[in-house]
Amino acid sequence: MSTFICDFCAEPNVLWQYPAQSFVAYVVDGVVGQSVGDWAACGVCHRLIEAGDRTGLLERSLGTLLEKNPNMLAAEADLRDELAAFHRMFFAHQTGAALQVV
Ligand SMILES: [Zn+2]
């Protein structure tokens, strides 16, 4: 996915890159489709990932998604499930430790 925004929360301050295999994962039409290669992470998401705080990561992803797409609020519960599944797929396709972006 893009290396210019965090793939978890869409913030522009990408500091880390997670090596990962590409996979297809349609979460919400037009929002997340195919995941290609490495995943980018901002400092906050990296901390959550390294701490194993999947719930914190999920709530952060969901929060920023809903902030940018308030029309999706009605589907919040479904979105949470779908994002959780997407994160599980990412961790299943992760191929190595995080690399610092220079
Ligand atoms: Zn982030």
Tab-separated table of N, CA, C and O and ligand atoms in Angstrom:
chain	number	residue	atom	x	y	z
A	1	MET	N	0.854	-1.189	0.000
A	1	MET	CA	0.000	0.000	0.000
A	1	MET	C	0.895	1.246	0.000
A	1	MET	O	2.087	1.144	-0.181
A	2	SER	N	0.317	2.376	0.145
A	2	SER	CA	1.088	3.626	0.048
A	2	SER	C	2.129	3.726	1.152
A	2	SER	O	1.905	3.318	2.279
A	3	THR	N	3.275	4.279	0.805
A	3	THR	CA	4.286	4.502	1.833
A	3	THR	C	4.206	5.934	2.343
A	3	THR	O	5.022	6.352	3.150
A	4	PHE	N	3.238	6.703	1.864
A	4	PHE	CA	3.181	8.114	2.231
A	4	PHE	C	2.189	8.390	3.355
A	4	PHE	O	2.248	9.424	3.984
A	5	ILE	N	1.277	7.480	3.575
A	5	ILE	CA	0.397	7.608	4.731
A	5	ILE	C	0.407	6.277	5.478
A	5	ILE	O	0.690	5.227	4.906
A	6	CYS	N	0.088	6.377	6.766
A	6	CYS	CA	0.026	5.172	7.586
A	6	CYS	C	-1.097	4.277	7.059
A	6	CYS	O	-2.215	4.734	6.856
A	7	ASP	N	-0.797	3.006	6.848
A	7	ASP	CA	-1.800	2.090	6.326
A	7	ASP	C	-2.824	1.699	7.380
A	7	ASP	O	-3.838	1.084	7.062
A	8	PHE	N	-2.565	2.030	8.618
A	8	PHE	CA	-3.506	1.689	9.682
A	8	PHE	C	-4.450	2.837	10.004
A	8	PHE	O	-5.632	2.638	10.202
A	9	CYS	N	-3.903	4.066	10.065
A	9	CYS	CA	-4.747	5.182	10.485
A	9	CYS	C	-4.767	6.334	9.484
A	9	CYS	O	-5.435	7.326	9.714
A	10	ALA	N	-3.989	6.210	8.378
A	10	ALA	CA	-3.987	7.215	7.302
A	10	ALA	C	-3.337	8.535	7.695
A	10	ALA	O	-3.533	9.543	7.024
A	11	GLU	N	-2.574	8.552	8.769
A	11	GLU	CA	-1.835	9.772	9.101
A	11	GLU	C	-0.604	9.879	8.200
A	11	GLU	O	-0.059	8.873	7.767
A	12	PRO	N	-0.171	11.110	7.911
A	12	PRO	CA	0.918	11.279	6.944
A	12	PRO	C	2.329	11.037	7.496
A	12	PRO	O	3.278	10.997	6.730
A	13	ASN	N	2.459	10.886	8.817
A	13	ASN	CA	3.811	10.770	9.383
A	13	ASN	C	4.267	9.318	9.465
A	13	ASN	O	4.264	8.708	10.528
A	14	VAL	N	4.672	8.774	8.337
A	14	VAL	CA	5.097	7.375	8.293
A	14	VAL	C	6.537	7.260	8.778
A	14	VAL	O	7.441	7.899	8.251
A	15	LEU	N	6.732	6.451	9.812
A	15	LEU	CA	8.070	6.273	10.376
A	15	LEU	C	8.557	4.836	10.243
A	15	LEU	O	9.745	4.571	10.366
A	16	TRP	N	7.633	3.921	9.999
A	16	TRP	CA	7.992	2.498	9.993
A	16	TRP	C	7.372	1.798	8.805
A	16	TRP	O	6.317	2.196	8.313
A	17	GLN	N	8.030	0.731	8.409
A	17	GLN	CA	7.523	-0.083	7.323
A	17	GLN	C	7.545	-1.534	7.766
A	17	GLN	O	8.560	-2.022	8.276
A	18	TYR	N	6.422	-2.214	7.564
A	18	TYR	CA	6.324	-3.627	7.924
A	18	TYR	C	6.361	-4.483	6.659
A	18	TYR	O	5.466	-4.375	5.828
A	19	PRO	N	7.405	-5.321	6.531
A	19	PRO	CA	7.459	-6.198	5.366
A	19	PRO	C	6.265	-7.152	5.384
A	19	PRO	O	5.981	-7.769	6.421
A	20	ALA	N	5.581	-7.259	4.257
A	20	ALA	CA	4.410	-8.126	4.185
A	20	ALA	C	4.210	-8.610	2.759
A	20	ALA	O	4.604	-7.938	1.808
A	21	GLN	N	3.599	-9.781	2.645
A	21	GLN	CA	3.221	-10.295	1.335
A	21	GLN	C	1.932	-9.614	0.898
A	21	GLN	O	1.099	-9.257	1.738
A	22	SER	N	1.770	-9.456	-0.406
A	22	SER	CA	0.531	-8.885	-0.929
A	22	SER	C	-0.622	-9.852	-0.690
A	22	SER	O	-0.442	-11.062	-0.689
A	23	PHE	N	-1.799	-9.299	-0.455
A	23	PHE	CA	-2.991	-10.138	-0.349
A	23	PHE	C	-4.215	-9.321	-0.740
A	23	PHE	O	-4.191	-8.096	-0.709
A	24	VAL	N	-5.255	-10.015	-1.112
A	24	VAL	CA	-6.493	-9.354	-1.506
A	24	VAL	C	-7.439	-9.363	-0.313
A	24	VAL	O	-7.676	-10.396	0.287
A	25	ALA	N	-7.940	-8.193	0.025
A	25	ALA	CA	-8.824	-8.089	1.185
A	25	ALA	C	-9.784	-6.931	0.985
A	25	ALA	O	-9.447	-5.799	1.226
A	26	TYR	N	-10.949	-7.250	0.528
A	26	TYR	CA	-11.932	-6.184	0.362
A	26	TYR	C	-12.656	-5.955	1.670
A	26	TYR	O	-13.373	-6.829	2.150
A	27	VAL	N	-12.417	-4.797	2.271
A	27	VAL	CA	-13.047	-4.498	3.548
A	27	VAL	C	-14.329	-3.719	3.313
A	27	VAL	O	-15.411	-4.161	3.645
A	28	VAL	N	-14.183	-2.540	2.725
A	28	VAL	CA	-15.337	-1.731	2.369
A	28	VAL	C	-15.070	-1.221	0.959
A	28	VAL	O	-13.997	-0.715	0.698
A	29	ASP	N	-16.012	-1.391	0.090
A	29	ASP	CA	-15.793	-0.978	-1.303
A	29	ASP	C	-15.220	0.422	-1.372
A	29	ASP	O	-15.758	1.350	-0.791
A	30	GLY	N	-14.118	0.561	-2.082
A	30	GLY	CA	-13.543	1.879	-2.283
A	30	GLY	C	-12.645	2.345	-1.160
A	30	GLY	O	-11.946	3.334	-1.307
A	31	VAL	N	-12.666	1.700	-0.018
A	31	VAL	CA	-11.825	2.133	1.098
A	31	VAL	C	-10.565	1.277	1.166
A	31	VAL	O	-9.459	1.781	1.172
A	32	VAL	N	-10.717	-0.006	1.228
A	32	VAL	CA	-9.565	-0.896	1.249
A	32	VAL	C	-9.824	-2.015	0.264
A	32	VAL	O	-10.871	-2.634	0.286
A	33	GLY	N	-8.910	-2.274	-0.615
A	33	GLY	CA	-9.080	-3.358	-1.574
A	33	GLY	C	-7.966	-4.355	-1.437
A	33	GLY	O	-7.918	-5.121	-0.488
A	34	GLN	N	-7.019	-4.272	-2.349
A	34	GLN	CA	-5.884	-5.176	-2.317
A	34	GLN	C	-4.763	-4.546	-1.495
A	34	GLN	O	-4.521	-3.349	-1.579
A	35	SER	N	-4.102	-5.353	-0.714
A	35	SER	CA	-2.920	-4.895	0.005
A	35	SER	C	-1.701	-5.354	-0.772
A	35	SER	O	-1.496	-6.538	-0.968
A	36	VAL	N	-0.921	-4.367	-1.232
A	36	VAL	CA	0.255	-4.692	-2.051
A	36	VAL	C	1.523	-4.439	-1.251
A	36	VAL	O	1.837	-3.307	-0.897
A	37	GLY	N	2.228	-5.521	-0.959
A	37	GLY	CA	3.541	-5.399	-0.349
A	37	GLY	C	3.520	-4.856	1.071
A	37	GLY	O	2.590	-5.116	1.836
A	38	ASP	N	4.588	-4.123	1.378
A	38	ASP	CA	4.805	-3.648	2.745
A	38	ASP	C	3.711	-2.707	3.225
A	38	ASP	O	3.048	-2.056	2.434
A	39	TRP	N	3.587	-2.658	4.543
A	39	TRP	CA	2.643	-1.739	5.158
A	39	TRP	C	3.409	-0.641	5.863
A	39	TRP	O	4.410	-0.898	6.543
A	40	ALA	N	2.913	0.591	5.711
A	40	ALA	CA	3.511	1.737	6.379
A	40	ALA	C	2.782	1.991	7.694
A	40	ALA	O	1.584	1.761	7.797
A	41	ALA	N	3.546	2.447	8.681
A	41	ALA	CA	2.931	2.740	9.984
A	41	ALA	C	3.498	4.028	10.555
A	41	ALA	O	4.696	4.305	10.434
A	42	CYS	N	2.642	4.819	11.175
A	42	CYS	CA	3.085	6.019	11.880
A	42	CYS	C	3.634	5.589	13.248
A	42	CYS	O	3.546	4.421	13.632
A	43	GLY	N	4.190	6.532	13.994
A	43	GLY	CA	4.784	6.217	15.282
A	43	GLY	C	3.790	5.639	16.270
A	43	GLY	O	4.099	4.702	17.011
A	44	VAL	N	2.576	6.186	16.273
A	44	VAL	CA	1.567	5.730	17.230
A	44	VAL	C	1.138	4.299	16.915
A	44	VAL	O	1.096	3.432	17.802
A	45	CYS	N	0.853	4.026	15.654
A	45	CYS	CA	0.419	2.669	15.279
A	45	CYS	C	1.545	1.663	15.502
A	45	CYS	O	1.303	0.541	15.934
A	46	HIS	N	2.766	2.075	15.208
A	46	HIS	CA	3.917	1.198	15.444
A	46	HIS	C	3.997	0.807	16.916
A	46	HIS	O	4.198	-0.357	17.247
A	47	ARG	N	3.811	1.801	17.804
A	47	ARG	CA	3.849	1.507	19.246
A	47	ARG	C	2.760	0.516	19.623
A	47	ARG	O	2.985	-0.410	20.402
A	48	LEU	N	1.557	0.722	19.071
A	48	LEU	CA	0.441	-0.180	19.378
A	48	LEU	C	0.735	-1.590	18.866
A	48	LEU	O	0.474	-2.578	19.559
A	49	ILE	N	1.288	-1.681	17.665
A	49	ILE	CA	1.593	-2.994	17.084
A	49	ILE	C	2.654	-3.701	17.917
A	49	ILE	O	2.508	-4.876	18.275
A	50	GLU	N	3.726	-2.965	18.244
A	50	GLU	CA	4.828	-3.579	18.993
A	50	GLU	C	4.397	-3.969	20.403
A	50	GLU	O	4.948	-4.898	20.991
A	51	ALA	N	3.411	-3.255	20.944
A	51	ALA	CA	2.903	-3.583	22.284
A	51	ALA	C	1.884	-4.714	22.225
A	51	ALA	O	1.401	-5.180	23.257
A	52	GLY	N	1.533	-5.146	21.000
A	52	GLY	CA	0.526	-6.197	20.859
A	52	GLY	C	-0.866	-5.713	21.188
A	52	GLY	O	-1.752	-6.505	21.481
A	53	ASP	N	-1.056	-4.401	21.133
A	53	ASP	CA	-2.357	-3.817	21.478
A	53	ASP	C	-3.248	-3.773	20.240
A	53	ASP	O	-3.459	-2.732	19.629
A	54	ARG	N	-3.792	-4.931	19.875
A	54	ARG	CA	-4.611	-5.015	18.666
A	54	ARG	C	-5.902	-4.214	18.822
A	54	ARG	O	-6.412	-3.667	17.845
A	55	THR	N	-6.427	-4.165	20.040
A	55	THR	CA	-7.661	-3.416	20.264
A	55	THR	C	-7.409	-1.922	20.078
A	55	THR	O	-8.174	-1.226	19.417
A	56	GLY	N	-6.306	-1.434	20.630
A	56	GLY	CA	-5.961	-0.025	20.482
A	56	GLY	C	-5.746	0.339	19.024
A	56	GLY	O	-6.179	1.398	18.563
A	57	LEU	N	-5.086	-0.546	18.305
A	57	LEU	CA	-4.825	-0.328	16.876
A	57	LEU	C	-6.146	-0.292	16.103
A	57	LEU	O	-6.351	0.571	15.247
A	58	LEU	N	-7.022	-1.214	16.453
A	58	LEU	CA	-8.323	-1.295	15.780
A	58	LEU	C	-9.138	-0.029	16.035
A	58	LEU	O	-9.708	0.555	15.109
A	59	GLU	N	-9.185	0.410	17.295
A	59	GLU	CA	-9.982	1.594	17.625
A	59	GLU	C	-9.407	2.835	16.952
A	59	GLU	O	-10.143	3.722	16.530
A	60	ARG	N	-8.082	2.904	16.828
A	60	ARG	CA	-7.451	4.042	16.175
A	60	ARG	C	-7.782	4.043	14.676
A	60	ARG	O	-8.138	5.076	14.119
A	61	SER	N	-7.679	2.885	14.041
A	61	SER	CA	-8.010	2.774	12.618
A	61	SER	C	-9.465	3.160	12.372
A	61	SER	O	-9.780	3.919	11.458
A	62	LEU	N	-10.332	2.616	13.209
A	62	LEU	CA	-11.762	2.867	13.053
A	62	LEU	C	-12.058	4.352	13.268
A	62	LEU	O	-12.819	4.964	12.515
A	63	GLY	N	-11.438	4.928	14.289
A	63	GLY	CA	-11.680	6.335	14.610
A	63	GLY	C	-11.301	7.263	13.469
A	63	GLY	O	-12.064	8.168	13.113
A	64	THR	N	-10.131	7.046	12.876
A	64	THR	CA	-9.703	7.937	11.798
A	64	THR	C	-10.528	7.694	10.542
A	64	THR	O	-10.813	8.625	9.795
A	65	LEU	N	-10.940	6.442	10.320
A	65	LEU	CA	-11.773	6.129	9.150
A	65	LEU	C	-13.122	6.849	9.261
A	65	LEU	O	-13.613	7.455	8.300
A	66	LEU	N	-13.713	6.800	10.453
A	66	LEU	CA	-15.025	7.426	10.650
A	66	LEU	C	-14.918	8.952	10.628
A	66	LEU	O	-15.838	9.638	10.205
A	67	GLU	N	-13.781	9.465	11.086
A	67	GLU	CA	-13.570	10.910	11.059
A	67	GLU	C	-13.578	11.407	9.611
A	67	GLU	O	-14.118	12.468	9.317
A	68	LYS	N	-12.943	10.624	8.741
A	68	LYS	CA	-12.852	11.031	7.332
A	68	LYS	C	-14.113	10.671	6.556
A	68	LYS	O	-14.368	11.240	5.502
A	69	ASN	N	-14.865	9.691	7.058
A	69	ASN	CA	-16.078	9.238	6.360
A	69	ASN	C	-17.248	9.167	7.339
A	69	ASN	O	-17.714	8.085	7.676
A	70	PRO	N	-17.738	10.324	7.787
A	70	PRO	CA	-18.803	10.321	8.807
A	70	PRO	C	-20.063	9.606	8.336
A	70	PRO	O	-20.863	9.144	9.159
A	71	ASN	N	-20.231	9.473	7.020
A	71	ASN	CA	-21.405	8.761	6.501
A	71	ASN	C	-21.367	7.276	6.830
A	71	ASN	O	-22.359	6.577	6.671
A	72	MET	N	-20.202	6.787	7.284
A	72	MET	CA	-20.066	5.362	7.613
A	72	MET	C	-20.421	5.058	9.068
A	72	MET	O	-20.392	3.906	9.491
A	73	LEU	N	-20.756	6.110	9.828
A	73	LEU	CA	-21.019	5.919	11.263
A	73	LEU	C	-22.092	4.869	11.517
A	73	LEU	O	-22.005	4.099	12.484
A	74	ALA	N	-23.100	4.829	10.670
A	74	ALA	CA	-24.202	3.885	10.857
A	74	ALA	C	-23.717	2.442	10.788
A	74	ALA	O	-24.334	1.545	11.361
A	75	ALA	N	-22.601	2.227	10.099
A	75	ALA	CA	-22.086	0.864	9.919
A	75	ALA	C	-20.910	0.583	10.844
A	75	ALA	O	-20.131	-0.338	10.594
A	76	GLU	N	-20.801	1.357	11.935
A	76	GLU	CA	-19.609	1.274	12.782
A	76	GLU	C	-19.299	-0.150	13.256
A	76	GLU	O	-18.152	-0.592	13.206
A	77	ALA	N	-20.307	-0.872	13.711
A	77	ALA	CA	-20.067	-2.219	14.249
A	77	ALA	C	-19.517	-3.149	13.166
A	77	ALA	O	-18.579	-3.920	13.413
A	78	ASP	N	-20.103	-3.068	11.960
A	78	ASP	CA	-19.620	-3.891	10.853
A	78	ASP	C	-18.201	-3.504	10.473
A	78	ASP	O	-17.363	-4.364	10.212
A	79	LEU	N	-17.959	-2.179	10.440
A	79	LEU	CA	-16.626	-1.708	10.077
A	79	LEU	C	-15.580	-2.219	11.050
A	79	LEU	O	-14.480	-2.602	10.660
A	80	ARG	N	-15.925	-2.222	12.348
A	80	ARG	CA	-14.978	-2.691	13.358
A	80	ARG	C	-14.604	-4.150	13.091
A	80	ARG	O	-13.436	-4.507	13.117
A	81	ASP	N	-15.617	-4.976	12.800
A	81	ASP	CA	-15.368	-6.388	12.490
A	81	ASP	C	-14.495	-6.531	11.254
A	81	ASP	O	-13.577	-7.355	11.210
A	82	GLU	N	-14.808	-5.727	10.226
A	82	GLU	CA	-14.074	-5.845	8.969
A	82	GLU	C	-12.631	-5.380	9.121
A	82	GLU	O	-11.708	-5.990	8.571
A	83	LEU	N	-12.440	-4.296	9.864
A	83	LEU	CA	-11.078	-3.816	10.098
A	83	LEU	C	-10.286	-4.822	10.922
A	83	LEU	O	-9.104	-5.054	10.674
A	84	ALA	N	-10.937	-5.427	11.909
A	84	ALA	CA	-10.262	-6.427	12.738
A	84	ALA	C	-9.810	-7.592	11.868
A	84	ALA	O	-8.688	-8.089	12.012
A	85	ALA	N	-10.670	-8.005	10.933
A	85	ALA	CA	-10.321	-9.097	10.026
A	85	ALA	C	-9.155	-8.681	9.135
A	85	ALA	O	-8.237	-9.476	8.873
A	86	PHE	N	-9.183	-7.430	8.692
A	86	PHE	CA	-8.123	-6.926	7.823
A	86	PHE	C	-6.782	-6.906	8.569
A	86	PHE	O	-5.752	-7.310	8.031
A	87	HIS	N	-6.816	-6.453	9.823
A	87	HIS	CA	-5.583	-6.436	10.619
A	87	HIS	C	-5.069	-7.863	10.839
A	87	HIS	O	-3.873	-8.108	10.779
A	88	ARG	N	-5.995	-8.798	11.092
A	88	ARG	CA	-5.574	-10.198	11.279
A	88	ARG	C	-4.889	-10.710	10.017
A	88	ARG	O	-3.876	-11.401	10.081
A	89	MET	N	-5.446	-10.337	8.853
A	89	MET	CA	-4.839	-10.766	7.582
A	89	MET	C	-3.446	-10.169	7.425
A	89	MET	O	-2.520	-10.825	6.963
A	90	PHE	N	-3.316	-8.902	7.823
A	90	PHE	CA	-1.996	-8.287	7.726
A	90	PHE	C	-0.990	-9.055	8.579
A	90	PHE	O	0.088	-9.421	8.110
A	91	PHE	N	-1.349	-9.295	9.841
A	91	PHE	CA	-0.385	-9.963	10.721
A	91	PHE	C	-0.092	-11.382	10.244
A	91	PHE	O	0.993	-11.906	10.492
A	92	ALA	N	-1.042	-11.991	9.533
A	92	ALA	CA	-0.801	-13.322	8.975
A	92	ALA	C	0.120	-13.259	7.767
A	92	ALA	O	0.748	-14.256	7.410
A	93	HIS	N	0.219	-12.084	7.128
A	93	HIS	CA	1.050	-11.937	5.929
A	93	HIS	C	2.339	-11.176	6.198
A	93	HIS	O	3.122	-10.942	5.285
A	94	GLN	N	2.524	-10.770	7.452
A	94	GLN	CA	3.757	-10.051	7.810
A	94	GLN	C	4.941	-10.994	7.650
A	94	GLN	O	4.886	-12.146	8.055
A	95	THR	N	6.017	-10.490	7.032
A	95	THR	CA	7.165	-11.370	6.749
A	95	THR	C	8.398	-11.032	7.574
A	95	THR	O	9.405	-11.734	7.487
A	96	GLY	N	8.354	-9.967	8.350
A	96	GLY	CA	9.535	-9.621	9.131
A	96	GLY	C	9.258	-8.485	10.093
A	96	GLY	O	8.150	-7.968	10.152
A	97	ALA	N	10.299	-8.119	10.835
A	97	ALA	CA	10.170	-7.041	11.809
A	97	ALA	C	10.083	-5.689	11.107
A	97	ALA	O	10.491	-5.534	9.959
A	98	ALA	N	9.561	-4.709	11.832
A	98	ALA	CA	9.415	-3.359	11.291
A	98	ALA	C	10.768	-2.754	10.957
A	98	ALA	O	11.752	-2.965	11.673
A	99	LEU	N	10.815	-2.010	9.851
A	99	LEU	CA	12.021	-1.297	9.445
A	99	LEU	C	11.750	0.190	9.582
A	99	LEU	O	10.687	0.671	9.205
A	100	GLN	N	12.746	0.910	10.092
A	100	GLN	CA	12.573	2.349	10.233
A	100	GLN	C	12.723	3.022	8.871
A	100	GLN	O	13.633	2.715	8.102
A	101	VAL	N	11.789	3.892	8.565
A	101	VAL	CA	11.832	4.628	7.297
A	101	VAL	C	12.777	5.814	7.472
A	101	VAL	O	12.656	6.563	8.443
A	102	VAL	N	13.718	5.955	6.551
A	102	VAL	CA	14.670	7.071	6.683
A	102	VAL	C	14.392	8.153	5.638
A	102	VAL	O	13.749	7.904	4.650
B	1	ZN	ZN	-0.985	5.164	12.079
